Amino acid sequence: QKEVEQNSGPLSVPEGAIASLNCTYSDRVSQSFFWYRQYSGKSPELIMSIYSNGDKEDGRFTAQLNKASQYVSLLIRDSQPSDSATYLCAVDRGSTLGRLYFGRGTQLTVWP
Amino acid sequence: EPEVTQTPSHQVTQMGQEVILRCVPISNHLYFYWYRQILGQKVEFLVSFYNNEISEKSEIFDDQFSVERPDGSNFTLKIRSTKLEDSAMYFCASSDWGEQYFGPGTRLTVT
């Protein structure tokens, strides 16, 4: 059973466009949701966390959570070439002390 | 800005040898983790550590693995007898609660 699934990509958008990244999770008890950015050969870098239903905005990034649909998304507005990376969705199922389950990631390319 | 540090950045070892990967978590964090990422695959949880003991370990974290917090700042992962399939990036992470911050990783190559 796959815990966290992401659209496989790769996703390619022009500079200035909105990039939309999606993630679904299987365990309804999941409590906390995170988006990480990972550049090739580097470690995951935390972008956003979201814990309750609705939208959460931070600069050009908006995370959206719908627990009923077991769905979390990340929107990147005004995409820049420097946003080109793999975006990882991670879920904390809440029943353990912070163990994160990661999706395989969606590779985003922003072209000038 | 505080960050997690890891040493070494790259470790090459022969099959059957022991390796110790070192991490210095963010200073006021209380929860520590090790993850690994095999090339081209997803990030996988190994173990979590809190209050000087293991909180949870995955099925990957078998008897060849151990963790230790030998002093107030370091957090180590020991692999007793390395196998070829242990070749991966190993990431340490820490949190005060909720958000986990990752170190730069150690690339372990087992030959």
Tab-separated table of N, CA, C and O in Angstrom, chain A residues 11 13-19 21 36-39 47 60-61 74-87 106-111:
chain	number	residue	atom	x	y	z
A	11	LEU	N	6.863	18.087	-14.505
A	11	LEU	CA	6.004	19.215	-14.769
A	11	LEU	C	6.860	20.356	-15.304
A	11	LEU	O	7.880	20.693	-14.702
A	13	VAL	N	6.713	24.342	-16.697
A	13	VAL	CA	5.912	25.563	-16.825
A	13	VAL	C	6.826	26.708	-17.244
A	13	VAL	O	8.029	26.700	-16.948
A	14	PRO	N	6.270	27.708	-17.912
A	14	PRO	CA	7.089	28.874	-18.270
A	14	PRO	C	7.259	29.800	-17.082
A	14	PRO	O	6.456	29.806	-16.143
A	15	GLU	N	8.315	30.555	-17.119
A	15	GLU	CA	8.574	31.547	-16.076
A	15	GLU	C	7.375	32.475	-15.930
A	15	GLU	O	6.786	32.921	-16.920
A	16	GLY	N	6.989	32.725	-14.666
A	16	GLY	CA	5.856	33.601	-14.399
A	16	GLY	C	4.530	32.881	-14.260
A	16	GLY	O	3.555	33.457	-13.774
A	17	ALA	N	4.477	31.630	-14.644
A	17	ALA	CA	3.232	30.854	-14.565
A	17	ALA	C	3.023	30.307	-13.153
A	17	ALA	O	3.906	30.394	-12.291
A	18	ILE	N	1.847	29.735	-12.956
A	18	ILE	CA	1.547	29.051	-11.698
A	18	ILE	C	1.837	27.562	-11.873
A	18	ILE	O	1.364	26.935	-12.820
A	19	ALA	N	2.615	27.011	-10.961
A	19	ALA	CA	2.871	25.568	-10.951
A	19	ALA	C	2.000	24.945	-9.875
A	19	ALA	O	1.936	25.449	-8.748
A	21	LEU	N	1.211	21.434	-7.810
A	21	LEU	CA	1.748	20.131	-7.433
A	21	LEU	C	0.757	19.457	-6.500
A	21	LEU	O	0.243	20.087	-5.571
A	36	TYR	N	8.520	19.772	0.808
A	36	TYR	CA	9.959	19.994	0.769
A	36	TYR	C	10.387	20.191	-0.684
A	36	TYR	O	9.810	19.616	-1.604
A	37	ARG	N	11.414	20.964	-0.837
A	37	ARG	CA	12.044	21.140	-2.143
A	37	ARG	C	13.410	20.460	-2.093
A	37	ARG	O	14.157	20.626	-1.120
A	38	GLN	N	13.737	19.723	-3.132
A	38	GLN	CA	15.023	19.035	-3.170
A	38	GLN	C	15.687	19.295	-4.514
A	38	GLN	O	15.201	18.844	-5.560
A	39	TYR	N	16.789	20.015	-4.476
A	39	TYR	CA	17.594	20.191	-5.673
A	39	TYR	C	18.433	18.930	-5.861
A	39	TYR	O	18.737	18.209	-4.908
A	47	ILE	N	9.641	23.822	2.782
A	47	ILE	CA	9.016	25.018	2.210
A	47	ILE	C	7.791	25.417	3.018
A	47	ILE	O	7.619	26.577	3.364
A	60	ARG	N	5.231	33.362	-2.354
A	60	ARG	CA	4.707	32.842	-3.626
A	60	ARG	C	4.105	31.444	-3.505
A	60	ARG	O	3.589	30.912	-4.489
A	61	PHE	N	4.195	30.858	-2.345
A	61	PHE	CA	3.731	29.489	-2.139
A	61	PHE	C	2.392	29.465	-1.394
A	61	PHE	O	2.190	30.200	-0.428
A	74	LEU	N	0.341	22.060	-3.534
A	74	LEU	CA	1.223	23.222	-3.417
A	74	LEU	C	1.139	24.012	-4.718
A	74	LEU	O	1.318	23.443	-5.797
A	75	LEU	N	0.814	25.291	-4.580
A	75	LEU	CA	0.813	26.186	-5.727
A	75	LEU	C	2.012	27.122	-5.608
A	75	LEU	O	2.269	27.672	-4.542
A	76	ILE	N	2.711	27.275	-6.716
A	76	ILE	CA	3.818	28.215	-6.770
A	76	ILE	C	3.444	29.276	-7.794
A	76	ILE	O	3.302	28.989	-8.998
A	77	ARG	N	3.244	30.493	-7.304
A	77	ARG	CA	2.893	31.599	-8.208
A	77	ARG	C	4.151	32.260	-8.722
A	77	ARG	O	5.212	32.212	-8.094
A	78	ASP	N	4.014	32.888	-9.896
A	78	ASP	CA	5.151	33.607	-10.489
A	78	ASP	C	6.396	32.720	-10.473
A	78	ASP	O	7.458	33.094	-9.937
A	79	SER	N	6.281	31.542	-11.035
A	79	SER	CA	7.380	30.562	-11.012
A	79	SER	C	8.654	31.145	-11.619
A	79	SER	O	8.610	31.862	-12.624
A	80	GLN	N	9.770	30.814	-10.997
A	80	GLN	CA	11.076	31.275	-11.433
A	80	GLN	C	11.945	30.078	-11.820
A	80	GLN	O	11.770	28.985	-11.268
A	81	PRO	N	12.895	30.257	-12.713
A	81	PRO	CA	13.796	29.146	-13.045
A	81	PRO	C	14.461	28.540	-11.809
A	81	PRO	O	14.725	27.332	-11.786
A	82	SER	N	14.689	29.349	-10.775
A	82	SER	CA	15.306	28.833	-9.552
A	82	SER	C	14.372	27.911	-8.771
A	82	SER	O	14.805	27.224	-7.836
A	83	ASP	N	13.094	27.879	-9.141
A	83	ASP	CA	12.151	26.947	-8.524
A	83	ASP	C	12.280	25.540	-9.108
A	83	ASP	O	11.651	24.600	-8.612
A	84	SER	N	13.049	25.404	-10.166
A	84	SER	CA	13.229	24.092	-10.792
A	84	SER	C	13.907	23.148	-9.806
A	84	SER	O	15.047	23.378	-9.385
A	85	ALA	N	13.186	22.099	-9.436
A	85	ALA	CA	13.644	21.166	-8.408
A	85	ALA	C	12.621	20.031	-8.333
A	85	ALA	O	11.620	20.039	-9.043
A	86	THR	N	12.889	19.089	-7.453
A	86	THR	CA	11.898	18.053	-7.145
A	86	THR	C	11.181	18.447	-5.862
A	86	THR	O	11.835	18.806	-4.870
A	87	TYR	N	9.873	18.391	-5.888
A	87	TYR	CA	9.061	18.775	-4.732
A	87	TYR	C	8.512	17.512	-4.078
A	87	TYR	O	7.848	16.697	-4.723
A	106	THR	N	7.700	15.225	-7.307
A	106	THR	CA	7.385	15.700	-8.648
A	106	THR	C	8.493	16.637	-9.092
A	106	THR	O	8.823	17.606	-8.392
A	107	GLN	N	9.055	16.324	-10.236
A	107	GLN	CA	10.125	17.170	-10.770
A	107	GLN	C	9.509	18.339	-11.528
A	107	GLN	O	8.703	18.145	-12.440
A	108	LEU	N	9.865	19.536	-11.117
A	108	LEU	CA	9.368	20.762	-11.745
A	108	LEU	C	10.499	21.440	-12.506
A	108	LEU	O	11.596	21.622	-11.965
A	109	THR	N	10.204	21.816	-13.744
A	109	THR	CA	11.131	22.621	-14.538
A	109	THR	C	10.428	23.908	-14.924
A	109	THR	O	9.313	23.873	-15.465
A	110	VAL	N	11.040	25.023	-14.605
A	110	VAL	CA	10.527	26.335	-14.994
A	110	VAL	C	11.459	26.873	-16.065
A	110	VAL	O	12.645	27.113	-15.811
A	111	TRP	N	10.917	27.077	-17.263
A	111	TRP	CA	11.790	27.509	-18.356
A	111	TRP	C	11.605	29.007	-18.609
A	111	TRP	O	10.509	29.534	-18.508
